[in-house]
CSV table of C-alpha atoms in Angstrom, one decimal:
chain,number,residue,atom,x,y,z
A,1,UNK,CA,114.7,97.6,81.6
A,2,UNK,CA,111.4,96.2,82.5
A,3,UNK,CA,113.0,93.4,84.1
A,4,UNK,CA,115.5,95.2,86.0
A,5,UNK,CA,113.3,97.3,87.4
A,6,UNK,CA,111.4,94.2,88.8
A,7,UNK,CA,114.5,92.7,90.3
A,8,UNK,CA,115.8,95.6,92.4
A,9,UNK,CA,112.1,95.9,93.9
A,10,UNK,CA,111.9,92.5,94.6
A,11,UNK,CA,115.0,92.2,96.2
A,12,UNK,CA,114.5,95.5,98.2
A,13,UNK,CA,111.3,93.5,99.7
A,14,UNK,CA,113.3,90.8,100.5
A,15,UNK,CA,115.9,93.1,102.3
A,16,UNK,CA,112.6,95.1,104.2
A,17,UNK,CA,111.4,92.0,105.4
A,18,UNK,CA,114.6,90.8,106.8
A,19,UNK,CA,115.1,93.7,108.5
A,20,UNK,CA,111.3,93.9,110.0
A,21,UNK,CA,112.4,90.2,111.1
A,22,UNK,CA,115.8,91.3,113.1
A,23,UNK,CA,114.6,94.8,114.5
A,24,UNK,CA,112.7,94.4,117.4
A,25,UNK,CA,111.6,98.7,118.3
A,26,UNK,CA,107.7,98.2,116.9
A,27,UNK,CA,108.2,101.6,115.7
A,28,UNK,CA,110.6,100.5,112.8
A,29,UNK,CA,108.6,98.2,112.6
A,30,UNK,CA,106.0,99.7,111.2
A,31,UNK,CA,107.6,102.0,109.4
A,32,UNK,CA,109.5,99.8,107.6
A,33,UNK,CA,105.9,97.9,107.1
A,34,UNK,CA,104.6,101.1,105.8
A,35,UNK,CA,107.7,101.0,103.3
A,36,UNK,CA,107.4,97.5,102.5
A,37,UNK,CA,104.0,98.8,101.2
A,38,UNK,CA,105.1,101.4,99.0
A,39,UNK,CA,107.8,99.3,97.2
A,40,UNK,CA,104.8,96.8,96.8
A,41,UNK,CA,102.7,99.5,95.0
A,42,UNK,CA,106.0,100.2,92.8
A,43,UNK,CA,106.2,96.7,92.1
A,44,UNK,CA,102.2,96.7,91.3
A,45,UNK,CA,102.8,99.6,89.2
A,46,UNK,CA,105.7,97.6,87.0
A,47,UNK,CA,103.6,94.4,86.7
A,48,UNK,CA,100.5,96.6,85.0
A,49,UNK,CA,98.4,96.3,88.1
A,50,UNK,CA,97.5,99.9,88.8
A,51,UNK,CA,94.3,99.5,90.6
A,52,UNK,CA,95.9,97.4,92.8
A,53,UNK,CA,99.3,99.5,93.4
A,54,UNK,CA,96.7,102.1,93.8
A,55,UNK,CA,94.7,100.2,96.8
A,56,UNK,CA,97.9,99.0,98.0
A,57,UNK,CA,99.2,102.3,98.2
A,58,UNK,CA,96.3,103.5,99.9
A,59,UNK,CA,95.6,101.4,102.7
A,60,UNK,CA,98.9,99.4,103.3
A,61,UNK,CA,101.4,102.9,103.4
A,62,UNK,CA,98.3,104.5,105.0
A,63,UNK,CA,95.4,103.1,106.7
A,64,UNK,CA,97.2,100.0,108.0
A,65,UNK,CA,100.2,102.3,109.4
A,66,UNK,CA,97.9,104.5,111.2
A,67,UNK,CA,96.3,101.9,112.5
A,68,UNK,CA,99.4,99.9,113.7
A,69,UNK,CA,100.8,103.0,115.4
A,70,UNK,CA,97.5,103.9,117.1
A,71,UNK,CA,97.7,100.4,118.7
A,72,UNK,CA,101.4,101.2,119.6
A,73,UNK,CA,100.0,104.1,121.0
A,74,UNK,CA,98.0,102.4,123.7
A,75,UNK,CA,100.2,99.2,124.5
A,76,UNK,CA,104.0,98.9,124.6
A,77,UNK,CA,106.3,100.2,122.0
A,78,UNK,CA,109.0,97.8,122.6
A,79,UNK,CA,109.7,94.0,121.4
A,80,UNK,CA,110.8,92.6,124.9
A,81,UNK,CA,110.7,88.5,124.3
A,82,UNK,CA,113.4,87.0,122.3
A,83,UNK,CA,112.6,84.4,119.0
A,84,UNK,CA,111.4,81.4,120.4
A,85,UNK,CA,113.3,78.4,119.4
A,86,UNK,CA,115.1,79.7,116.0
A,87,UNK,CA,116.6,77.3,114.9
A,88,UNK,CA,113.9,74.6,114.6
A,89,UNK,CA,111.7,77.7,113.0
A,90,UNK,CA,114.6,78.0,110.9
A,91,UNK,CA,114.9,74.7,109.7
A,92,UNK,CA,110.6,74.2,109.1
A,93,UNK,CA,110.6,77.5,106.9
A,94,UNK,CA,113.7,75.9,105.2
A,95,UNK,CA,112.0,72.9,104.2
A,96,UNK,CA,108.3,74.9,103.6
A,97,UNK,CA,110.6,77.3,101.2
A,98,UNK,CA,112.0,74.6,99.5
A,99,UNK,CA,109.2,72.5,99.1
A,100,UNK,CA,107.2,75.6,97.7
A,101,UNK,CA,110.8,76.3,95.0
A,102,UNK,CA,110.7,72.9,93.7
A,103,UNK,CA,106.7,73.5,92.8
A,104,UNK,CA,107.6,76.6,90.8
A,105,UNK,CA,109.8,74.8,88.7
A,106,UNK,CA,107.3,73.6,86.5
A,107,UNK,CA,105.8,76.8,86.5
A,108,UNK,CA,105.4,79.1,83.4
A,109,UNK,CA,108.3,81.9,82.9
A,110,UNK,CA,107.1,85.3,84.2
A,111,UNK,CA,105.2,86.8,81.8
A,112,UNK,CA,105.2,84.2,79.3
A,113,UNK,CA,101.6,85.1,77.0
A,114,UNK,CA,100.8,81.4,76.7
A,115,UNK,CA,100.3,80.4,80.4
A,116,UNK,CA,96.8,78.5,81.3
A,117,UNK,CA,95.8,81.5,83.4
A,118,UNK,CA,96.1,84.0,80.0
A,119,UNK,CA,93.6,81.2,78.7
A,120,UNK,CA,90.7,81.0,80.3
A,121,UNK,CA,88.2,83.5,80.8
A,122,UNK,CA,90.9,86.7,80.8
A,123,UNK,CA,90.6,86.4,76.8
A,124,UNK,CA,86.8,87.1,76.9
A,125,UNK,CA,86.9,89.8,79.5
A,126,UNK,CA,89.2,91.8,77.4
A,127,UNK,CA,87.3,91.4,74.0
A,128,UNK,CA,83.7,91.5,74.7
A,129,UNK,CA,83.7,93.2,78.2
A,130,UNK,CA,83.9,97.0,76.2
A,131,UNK,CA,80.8,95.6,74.3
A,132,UNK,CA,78.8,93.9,77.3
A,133,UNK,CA,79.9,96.7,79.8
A,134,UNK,CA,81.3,99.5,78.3
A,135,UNK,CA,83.7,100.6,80.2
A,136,UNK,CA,87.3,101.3,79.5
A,137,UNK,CA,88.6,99.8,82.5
A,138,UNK,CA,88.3,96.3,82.6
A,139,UNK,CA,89.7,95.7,86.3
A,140,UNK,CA,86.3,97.8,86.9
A,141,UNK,CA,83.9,96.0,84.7
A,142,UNK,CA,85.0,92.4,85.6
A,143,UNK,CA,85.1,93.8,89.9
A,144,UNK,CA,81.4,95.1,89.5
A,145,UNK,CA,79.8,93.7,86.5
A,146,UNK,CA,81.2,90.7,86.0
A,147,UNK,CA,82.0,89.5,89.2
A,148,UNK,CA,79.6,91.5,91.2
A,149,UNK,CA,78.6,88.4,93.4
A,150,UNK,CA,82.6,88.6,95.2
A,151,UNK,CA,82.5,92.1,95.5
A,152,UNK,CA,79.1,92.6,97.7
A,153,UNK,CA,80.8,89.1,99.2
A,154,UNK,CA,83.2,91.4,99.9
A,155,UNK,CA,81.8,94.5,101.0
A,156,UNK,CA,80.2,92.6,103.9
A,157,UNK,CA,83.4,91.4,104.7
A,158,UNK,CA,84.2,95.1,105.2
A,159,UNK,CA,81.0,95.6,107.0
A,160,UNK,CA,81.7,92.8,109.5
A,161,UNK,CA,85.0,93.5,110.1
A,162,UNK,CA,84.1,96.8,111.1
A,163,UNK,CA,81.4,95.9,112.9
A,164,UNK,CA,83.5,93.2,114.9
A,165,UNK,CA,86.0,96.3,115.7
A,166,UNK,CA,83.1,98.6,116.9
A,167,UNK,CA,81.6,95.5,118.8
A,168,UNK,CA,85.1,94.6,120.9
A,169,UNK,CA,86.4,98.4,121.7
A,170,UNK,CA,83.0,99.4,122.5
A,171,UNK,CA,80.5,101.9,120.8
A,172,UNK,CA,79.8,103.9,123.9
A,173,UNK,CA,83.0,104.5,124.7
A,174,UNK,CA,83.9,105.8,122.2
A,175,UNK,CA,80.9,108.1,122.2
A,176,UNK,CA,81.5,109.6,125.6
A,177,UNK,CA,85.7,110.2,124.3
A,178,UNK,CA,84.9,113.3,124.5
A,179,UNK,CA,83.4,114.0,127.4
A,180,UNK,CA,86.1,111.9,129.0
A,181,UNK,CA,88.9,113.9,127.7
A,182,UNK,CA,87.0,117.1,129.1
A,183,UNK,CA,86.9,115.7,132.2
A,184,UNK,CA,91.0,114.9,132.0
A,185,UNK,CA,91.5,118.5,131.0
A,186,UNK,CA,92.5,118.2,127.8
A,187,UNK,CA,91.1,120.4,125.0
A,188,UNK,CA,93.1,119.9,122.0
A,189,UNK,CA,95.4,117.4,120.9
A,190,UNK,CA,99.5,118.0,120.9
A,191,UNK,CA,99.2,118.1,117.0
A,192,UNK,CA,97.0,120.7,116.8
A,193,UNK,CA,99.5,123.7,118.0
A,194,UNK,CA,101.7,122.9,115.3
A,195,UNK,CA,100.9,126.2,113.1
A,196,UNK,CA,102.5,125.1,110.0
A,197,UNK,CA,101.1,121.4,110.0
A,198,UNK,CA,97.6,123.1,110.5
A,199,UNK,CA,97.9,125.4,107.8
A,200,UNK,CA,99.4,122.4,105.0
A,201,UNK,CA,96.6,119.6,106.9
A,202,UNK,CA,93.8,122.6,106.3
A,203,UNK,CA,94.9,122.9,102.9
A,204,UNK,CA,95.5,119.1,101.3
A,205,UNK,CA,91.9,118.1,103.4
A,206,UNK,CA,90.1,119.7,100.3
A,207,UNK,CA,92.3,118.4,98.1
A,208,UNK,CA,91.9,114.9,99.1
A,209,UNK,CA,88.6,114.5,99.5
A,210,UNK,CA,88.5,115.8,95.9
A,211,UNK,CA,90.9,113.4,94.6
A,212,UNK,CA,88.5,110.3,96.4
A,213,UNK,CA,85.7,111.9,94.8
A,214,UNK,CA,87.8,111.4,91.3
A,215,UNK,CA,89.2,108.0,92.0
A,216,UNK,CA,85.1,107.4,92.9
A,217,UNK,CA,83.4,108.4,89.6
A,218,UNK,CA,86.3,108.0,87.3
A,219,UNK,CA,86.9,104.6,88.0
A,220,UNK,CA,85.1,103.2,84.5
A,221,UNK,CA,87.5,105.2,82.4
A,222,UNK,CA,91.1,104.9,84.6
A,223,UNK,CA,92.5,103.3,87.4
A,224,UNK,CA,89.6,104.1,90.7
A,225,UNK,CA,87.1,103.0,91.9
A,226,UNK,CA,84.6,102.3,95.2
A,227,UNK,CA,87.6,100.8,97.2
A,228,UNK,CA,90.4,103.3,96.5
A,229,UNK,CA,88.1,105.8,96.4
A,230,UNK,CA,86.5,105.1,100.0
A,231,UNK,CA,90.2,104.4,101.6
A,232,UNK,CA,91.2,107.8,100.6
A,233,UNK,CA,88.3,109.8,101.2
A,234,UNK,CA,88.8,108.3,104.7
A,235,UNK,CA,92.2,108.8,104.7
A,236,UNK,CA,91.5,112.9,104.5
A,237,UNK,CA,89.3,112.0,107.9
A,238,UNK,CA,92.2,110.5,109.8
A,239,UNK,CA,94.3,113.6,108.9
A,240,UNK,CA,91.7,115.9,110.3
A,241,UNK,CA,91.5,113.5,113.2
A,242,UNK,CA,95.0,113.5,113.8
A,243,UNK,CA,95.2,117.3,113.5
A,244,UNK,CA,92.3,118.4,115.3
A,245,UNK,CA,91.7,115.8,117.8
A,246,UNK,CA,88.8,112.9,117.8
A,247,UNK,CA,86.6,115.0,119.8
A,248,UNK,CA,86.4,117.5,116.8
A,249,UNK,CA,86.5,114.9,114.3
A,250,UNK,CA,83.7,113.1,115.9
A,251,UNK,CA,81.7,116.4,116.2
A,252,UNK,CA,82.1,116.7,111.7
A,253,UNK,CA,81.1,113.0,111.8
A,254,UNK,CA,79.6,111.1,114.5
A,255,UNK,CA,80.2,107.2,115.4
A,256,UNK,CA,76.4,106.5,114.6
A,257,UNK,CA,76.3,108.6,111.7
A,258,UNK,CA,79.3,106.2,110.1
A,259,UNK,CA,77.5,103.1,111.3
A,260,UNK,CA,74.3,104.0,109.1
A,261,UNK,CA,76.3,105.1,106.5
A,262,UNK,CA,78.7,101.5,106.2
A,263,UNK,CA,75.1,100.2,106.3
A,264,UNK,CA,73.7,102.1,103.9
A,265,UNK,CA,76.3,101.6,101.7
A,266,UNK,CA,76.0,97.5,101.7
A,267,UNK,CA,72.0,98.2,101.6
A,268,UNK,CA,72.6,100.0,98.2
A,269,UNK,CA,74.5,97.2,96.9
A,270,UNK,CA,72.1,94.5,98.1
A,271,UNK,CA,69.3,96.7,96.9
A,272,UNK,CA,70.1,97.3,93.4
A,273,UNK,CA,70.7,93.5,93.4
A,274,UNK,CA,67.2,92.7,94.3
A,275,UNK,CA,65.8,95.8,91.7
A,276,UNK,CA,67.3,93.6,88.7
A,277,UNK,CA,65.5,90.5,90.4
A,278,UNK,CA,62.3,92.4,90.4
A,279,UNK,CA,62.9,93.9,87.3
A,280,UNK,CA,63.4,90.4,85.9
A,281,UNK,CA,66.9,89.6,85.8
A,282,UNK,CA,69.6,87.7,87.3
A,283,UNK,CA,70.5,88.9,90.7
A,284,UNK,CA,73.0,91.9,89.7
A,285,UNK,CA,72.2,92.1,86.1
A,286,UNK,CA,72.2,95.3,85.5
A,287,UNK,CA,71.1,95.2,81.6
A,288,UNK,CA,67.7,95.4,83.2
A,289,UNK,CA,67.6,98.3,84.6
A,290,UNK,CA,67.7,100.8,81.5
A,291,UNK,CA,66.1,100.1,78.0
A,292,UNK,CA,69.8,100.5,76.8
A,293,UNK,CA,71.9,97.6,78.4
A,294,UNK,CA,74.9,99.4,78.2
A,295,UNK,CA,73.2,102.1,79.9
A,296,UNK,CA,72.1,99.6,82.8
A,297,UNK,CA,75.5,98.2,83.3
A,298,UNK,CA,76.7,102.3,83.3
A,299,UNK,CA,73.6,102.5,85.9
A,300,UNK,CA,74.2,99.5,88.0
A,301,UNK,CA,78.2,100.0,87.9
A,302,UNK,CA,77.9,103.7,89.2
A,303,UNK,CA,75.5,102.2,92.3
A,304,UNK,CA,77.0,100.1,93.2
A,305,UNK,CA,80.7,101.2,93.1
A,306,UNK,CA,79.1,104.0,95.4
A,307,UNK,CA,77.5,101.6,98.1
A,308,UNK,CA,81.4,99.7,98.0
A,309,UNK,CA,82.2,103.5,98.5
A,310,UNK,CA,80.7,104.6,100.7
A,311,UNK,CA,80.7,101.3,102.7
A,312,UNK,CA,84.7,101.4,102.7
A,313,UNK,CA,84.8,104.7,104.1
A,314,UNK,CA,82.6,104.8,106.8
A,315,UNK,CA,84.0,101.6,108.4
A,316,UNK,CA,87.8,102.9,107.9
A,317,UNK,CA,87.2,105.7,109.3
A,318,UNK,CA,85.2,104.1,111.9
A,319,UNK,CA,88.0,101.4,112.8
A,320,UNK,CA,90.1,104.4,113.1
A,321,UNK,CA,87.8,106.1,115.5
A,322,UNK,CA,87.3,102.8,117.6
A,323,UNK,CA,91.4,102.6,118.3
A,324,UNK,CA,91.7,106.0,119.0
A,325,UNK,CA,89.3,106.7,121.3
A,326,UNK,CA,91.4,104.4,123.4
A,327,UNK,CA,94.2,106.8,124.0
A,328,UNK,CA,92.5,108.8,126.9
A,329,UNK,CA,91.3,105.8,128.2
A,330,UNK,CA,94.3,104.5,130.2
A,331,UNK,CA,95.3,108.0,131.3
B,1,UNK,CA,118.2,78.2,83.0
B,2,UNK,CA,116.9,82.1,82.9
B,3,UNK,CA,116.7,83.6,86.3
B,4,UNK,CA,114.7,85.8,85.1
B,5,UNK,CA,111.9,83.3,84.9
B,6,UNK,CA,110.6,82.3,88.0
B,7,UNK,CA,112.2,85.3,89.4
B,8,UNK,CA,109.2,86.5,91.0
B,9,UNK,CA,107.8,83.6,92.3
B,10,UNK,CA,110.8,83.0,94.6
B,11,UNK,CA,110.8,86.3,96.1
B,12,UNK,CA,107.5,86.0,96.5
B,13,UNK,CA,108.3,82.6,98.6
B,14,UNK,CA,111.2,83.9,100.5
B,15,UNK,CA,108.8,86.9,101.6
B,16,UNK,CA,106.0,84.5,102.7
B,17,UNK,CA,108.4,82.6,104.6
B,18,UNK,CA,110.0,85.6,106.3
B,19,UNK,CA,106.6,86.7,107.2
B,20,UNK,CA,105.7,83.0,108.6
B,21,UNK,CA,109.0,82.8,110.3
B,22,UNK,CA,108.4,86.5,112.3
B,23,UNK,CA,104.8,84.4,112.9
B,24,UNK,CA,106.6,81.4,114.7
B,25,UNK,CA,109.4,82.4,116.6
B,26,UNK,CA,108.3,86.2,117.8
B,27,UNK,CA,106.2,86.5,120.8
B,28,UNK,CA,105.0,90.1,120.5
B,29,UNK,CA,101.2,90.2,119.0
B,30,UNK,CA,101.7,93.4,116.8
B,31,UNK,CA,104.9,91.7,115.1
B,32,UNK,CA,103.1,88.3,114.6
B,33,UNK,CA,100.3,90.9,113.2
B,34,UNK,CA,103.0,92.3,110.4
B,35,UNK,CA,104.3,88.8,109.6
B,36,UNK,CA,100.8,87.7,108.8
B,37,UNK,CA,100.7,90.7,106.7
B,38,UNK,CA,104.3,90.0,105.3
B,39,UNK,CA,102.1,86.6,104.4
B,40,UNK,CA,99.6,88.3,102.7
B,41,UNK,CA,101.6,90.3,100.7
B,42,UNK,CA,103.5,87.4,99.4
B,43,UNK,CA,100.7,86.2,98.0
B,44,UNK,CA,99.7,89.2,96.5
B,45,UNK,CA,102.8,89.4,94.7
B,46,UNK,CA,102.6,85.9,93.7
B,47,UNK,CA,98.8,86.7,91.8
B,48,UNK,CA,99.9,89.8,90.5
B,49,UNK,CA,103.2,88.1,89.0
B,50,UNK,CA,100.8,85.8,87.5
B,51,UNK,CA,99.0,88.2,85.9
B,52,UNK,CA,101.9,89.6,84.1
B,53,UNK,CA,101.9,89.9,80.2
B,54,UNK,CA,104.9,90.6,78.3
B,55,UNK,CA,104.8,93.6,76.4
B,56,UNK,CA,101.6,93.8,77.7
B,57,UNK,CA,99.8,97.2,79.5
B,58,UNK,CA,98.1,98.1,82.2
B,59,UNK,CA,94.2,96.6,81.7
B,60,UNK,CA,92.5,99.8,80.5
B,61,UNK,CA,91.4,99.6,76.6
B,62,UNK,CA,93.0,102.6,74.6
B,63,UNK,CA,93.6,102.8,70.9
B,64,UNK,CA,96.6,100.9,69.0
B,65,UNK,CA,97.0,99.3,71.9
B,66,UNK,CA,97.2,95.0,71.5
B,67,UNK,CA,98.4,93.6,74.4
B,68,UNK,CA,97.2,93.6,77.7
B,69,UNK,CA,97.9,91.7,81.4
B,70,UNK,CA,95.4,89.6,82.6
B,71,UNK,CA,92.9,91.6,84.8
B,72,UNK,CA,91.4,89.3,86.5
B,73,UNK,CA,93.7,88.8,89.4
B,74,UNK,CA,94.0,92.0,89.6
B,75,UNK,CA,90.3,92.7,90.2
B,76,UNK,CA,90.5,89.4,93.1
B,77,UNK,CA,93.9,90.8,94.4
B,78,UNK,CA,92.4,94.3,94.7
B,79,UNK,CA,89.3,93.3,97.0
B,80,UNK,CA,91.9,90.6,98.8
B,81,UNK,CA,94.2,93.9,100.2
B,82,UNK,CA,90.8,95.7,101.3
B,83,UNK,CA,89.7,92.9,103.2
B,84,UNK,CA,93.2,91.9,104.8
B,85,UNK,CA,93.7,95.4,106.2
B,86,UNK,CA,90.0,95.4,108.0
B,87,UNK,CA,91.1,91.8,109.3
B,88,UNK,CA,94.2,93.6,110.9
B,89,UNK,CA,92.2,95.8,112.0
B,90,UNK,CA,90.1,92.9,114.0
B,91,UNK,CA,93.6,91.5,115.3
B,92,UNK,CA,94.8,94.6,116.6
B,93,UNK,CA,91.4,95.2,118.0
B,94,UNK,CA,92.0,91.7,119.9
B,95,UNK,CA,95.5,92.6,121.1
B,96,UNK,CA,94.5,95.9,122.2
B,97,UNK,CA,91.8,93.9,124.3
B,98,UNK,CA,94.1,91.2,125.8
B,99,UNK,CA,97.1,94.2,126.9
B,100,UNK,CA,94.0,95.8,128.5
B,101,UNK,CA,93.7,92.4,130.4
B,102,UNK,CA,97.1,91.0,130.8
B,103,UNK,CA,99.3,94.3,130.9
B,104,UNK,CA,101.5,92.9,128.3
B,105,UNK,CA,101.5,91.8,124.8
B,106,UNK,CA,103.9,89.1,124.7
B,107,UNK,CA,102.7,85.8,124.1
B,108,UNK,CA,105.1,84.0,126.8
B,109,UNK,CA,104.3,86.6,129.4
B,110,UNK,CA,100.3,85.9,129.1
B,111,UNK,CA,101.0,82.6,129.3
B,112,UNK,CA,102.7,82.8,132.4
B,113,UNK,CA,99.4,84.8,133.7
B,114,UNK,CA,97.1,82.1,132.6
B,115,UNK,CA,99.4,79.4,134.1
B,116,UNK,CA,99.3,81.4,137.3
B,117,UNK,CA,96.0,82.0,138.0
């Protein structure tokens, strides 16, 4: 059953991506991206992986769709160059494909319990990790204990990204949006005179940001954590946005405000890095920072899933403001 | 030989070259964009695949429970999706920056711009 399950979502992939290939409307496109995602997450779901499906779920059905159109939004909806030499493209990806085939052969069979990677240090994370970190969900304790060095690796990768988006659309225009639109005119977006859509949007916001706040401090015991938990809570942002307009949004939660925040959160992270330093540890070692070292790693774990947190958030959402202040620009 | 098998990791090579081909032979900047992430995604599969236990659950320790996947690529797959999507979010930043100079975001039509000037 398992296995059939598998195989359909696979080869519904396949089909998505062949049709993202022939369509050439950018609007499909990205629709079809967005449900390329969600069959992803399904087949994340199947394989075990639920923090990821969760993640994937998150930002590749949501934030990266948003994001895509919004760019739509401001350039050209419409594919207008045809592929550029097929054939030979054809014939390279051909011999790529088949070069990559004939290196899975050797491969272990899906699922097989006795492949190298089952071998190595998985075994140890799964016994002793409930003892050495204490928490029920091992994707957490090996993404924030264990592996803590990546993560804050990665939460700057976050945080430089989002600076780099800030830094190319501008900061200050995206400040003065609202005075621009003003000046246009405009007071309110088209969304926002849709009475049932405001009524449901005013209604799930709550809701949302509740759930994030869940998927935030539950993530030791279930599925959750910093990342899912920031992509969402920003996720009830861009709905507001979307509803209400950026002007209003921006008025709940300025551009600057986000910026300290993102750095706040990677400052928290850095910070309770250095504590177990001065405190005599490793660099992120959390036993140090309580008598109890399960209560250190409970300590350091909760920290520093909020600076990934709060980090995520505030430069998603900030992203998000940086492409749409862009729409009243070429007006 | 059991299809079954390696299943997975073909899909997970015919979706990474899809998403190279749409990189290749399109010209538009937001489609090259979503093959890149077609890429990605391949590769995410390909991890998660990997990970894959049978019989095995979903990495979260509950009683009477023996068998679990392997979380580990899990935990470097979940940070890797994170990541990619703020790295679109730099390339679309970029191609909203060159239409705003160019007009256009086909690859051929800049060209022609560049070769003109």
């Amino acid at each position: 059953m398992e296995l059939i399950i598998d195989i359909t979502l696979l080869t519904f992939l396949g089909l998505t991506a062949l049709a993202i290939n022939r369509i050439d409307k950018l609007f499909c496109i990205i629709m079809l991206s967005g449900i390329y995602s969600l069959l992803c997450a399904s087949l994340f779901v199947s394989m075990d992986a639920v923090d990821v499906a969760f993640t994937e779920a998150a930002v590749g059905t949501g934030i990266a769709t948003v994001l895509l159109l919004s760019t739509i939004g401001a350039t050209d909806t419409q594919q207008r160059s045809a592929p550029q030499r097929p054939l030979f493209a054809l014939l390279v990806v051909c011999a790529t494909g088949a070069i990559l085939v004939y290196g899975t052969m050797d491969m272990p069979a899906f699922g097989d319990p006795d492949a190298p990677i089952h071998h190595h240090v998985a075994p140890r994370y799964l016994e002793m990790s409930q003892q050495e970190v204490g928490s029920d969900n091992i994707v957490t304790s090996i993404l924030s204990s264990y592996r803590g060095f990546d993560t804050l690796g990665e939460t700057v990768v976050i945080f430089t990204a989002g600076l780099s988006v800030v830094g190319l659309i501008g900061f200050r225009g995206m400040q003065k949006f609202g005075d621009r639109q003003r000046a246009a005119g405009i007071t309110q977006d088209d969304m926002g005179k849709h009475l049932v859509l405001r009524i449901v949007i005013k209604m799930f916001i709550p809701l949302i940001l509740l759930f994030a706040l869940y998927v935030q401090f539950h993530g030791d015991f279930g599925p959750g954590g910093g990342f899912q938990a920031g992509v969402i809570f920003a996720s009830g942002f861009i709905f507001y946005t979307l509803m209400f307009g950026l002007d209003a949004a921006m008025r709940v939660v300025s551009p600057r405000t986000l910026s300290y925040i993102a750095a706040l959160g990677v400052l928290t992270y850095g910070g309770v890095g250095i504590t177990t330093l001065l405190m005599g540890g490793n660099f992120l070692d959390y036993n140090v920072l309580r008598p109890d070292p399960l209560q250190g790693q409970h300590l350091g774990i909760f920290l520093i899933e909020l600076g990934v947190g709060t980090t995520v958030f505030s430069i998603m959402v900030l992203i998000f403001f940086a492409f749409s202040s862009r729409k009243g620009l070429r007006q | 030989m059991n299809i079954g098998a390696h299943y997975n990791y073909w899909v997970a090579i015919f979706l990474m070259m899809t998403g190279f081909y749409v990189v290749i032979t399109h010209g538009n900047l937001i489609k090259k964009l979503i093959g890149l992430n077609l890429f990605t995604t391949s590769v995410f599969i390909l991890y998660i695949s990997l990970a894959k236990v049978k019989g095995g659950t979903a990495p979260i320790i509950a009683p009477g429970i023996e068998v679990y996947s392997n979380p580990l690529p899990h935990v470097l797959i979940l940070t890797a999706i994170v990541v990619g999507v703020a790295t679109t979010a730099v390339g679309l930043a970029l191609v909203l920056l060159i239409y705003d100079r160019y007009g256009t975001i086909e690859e051929d039509e800049i060209r022609l711009k560049d070769d003109s000037l």
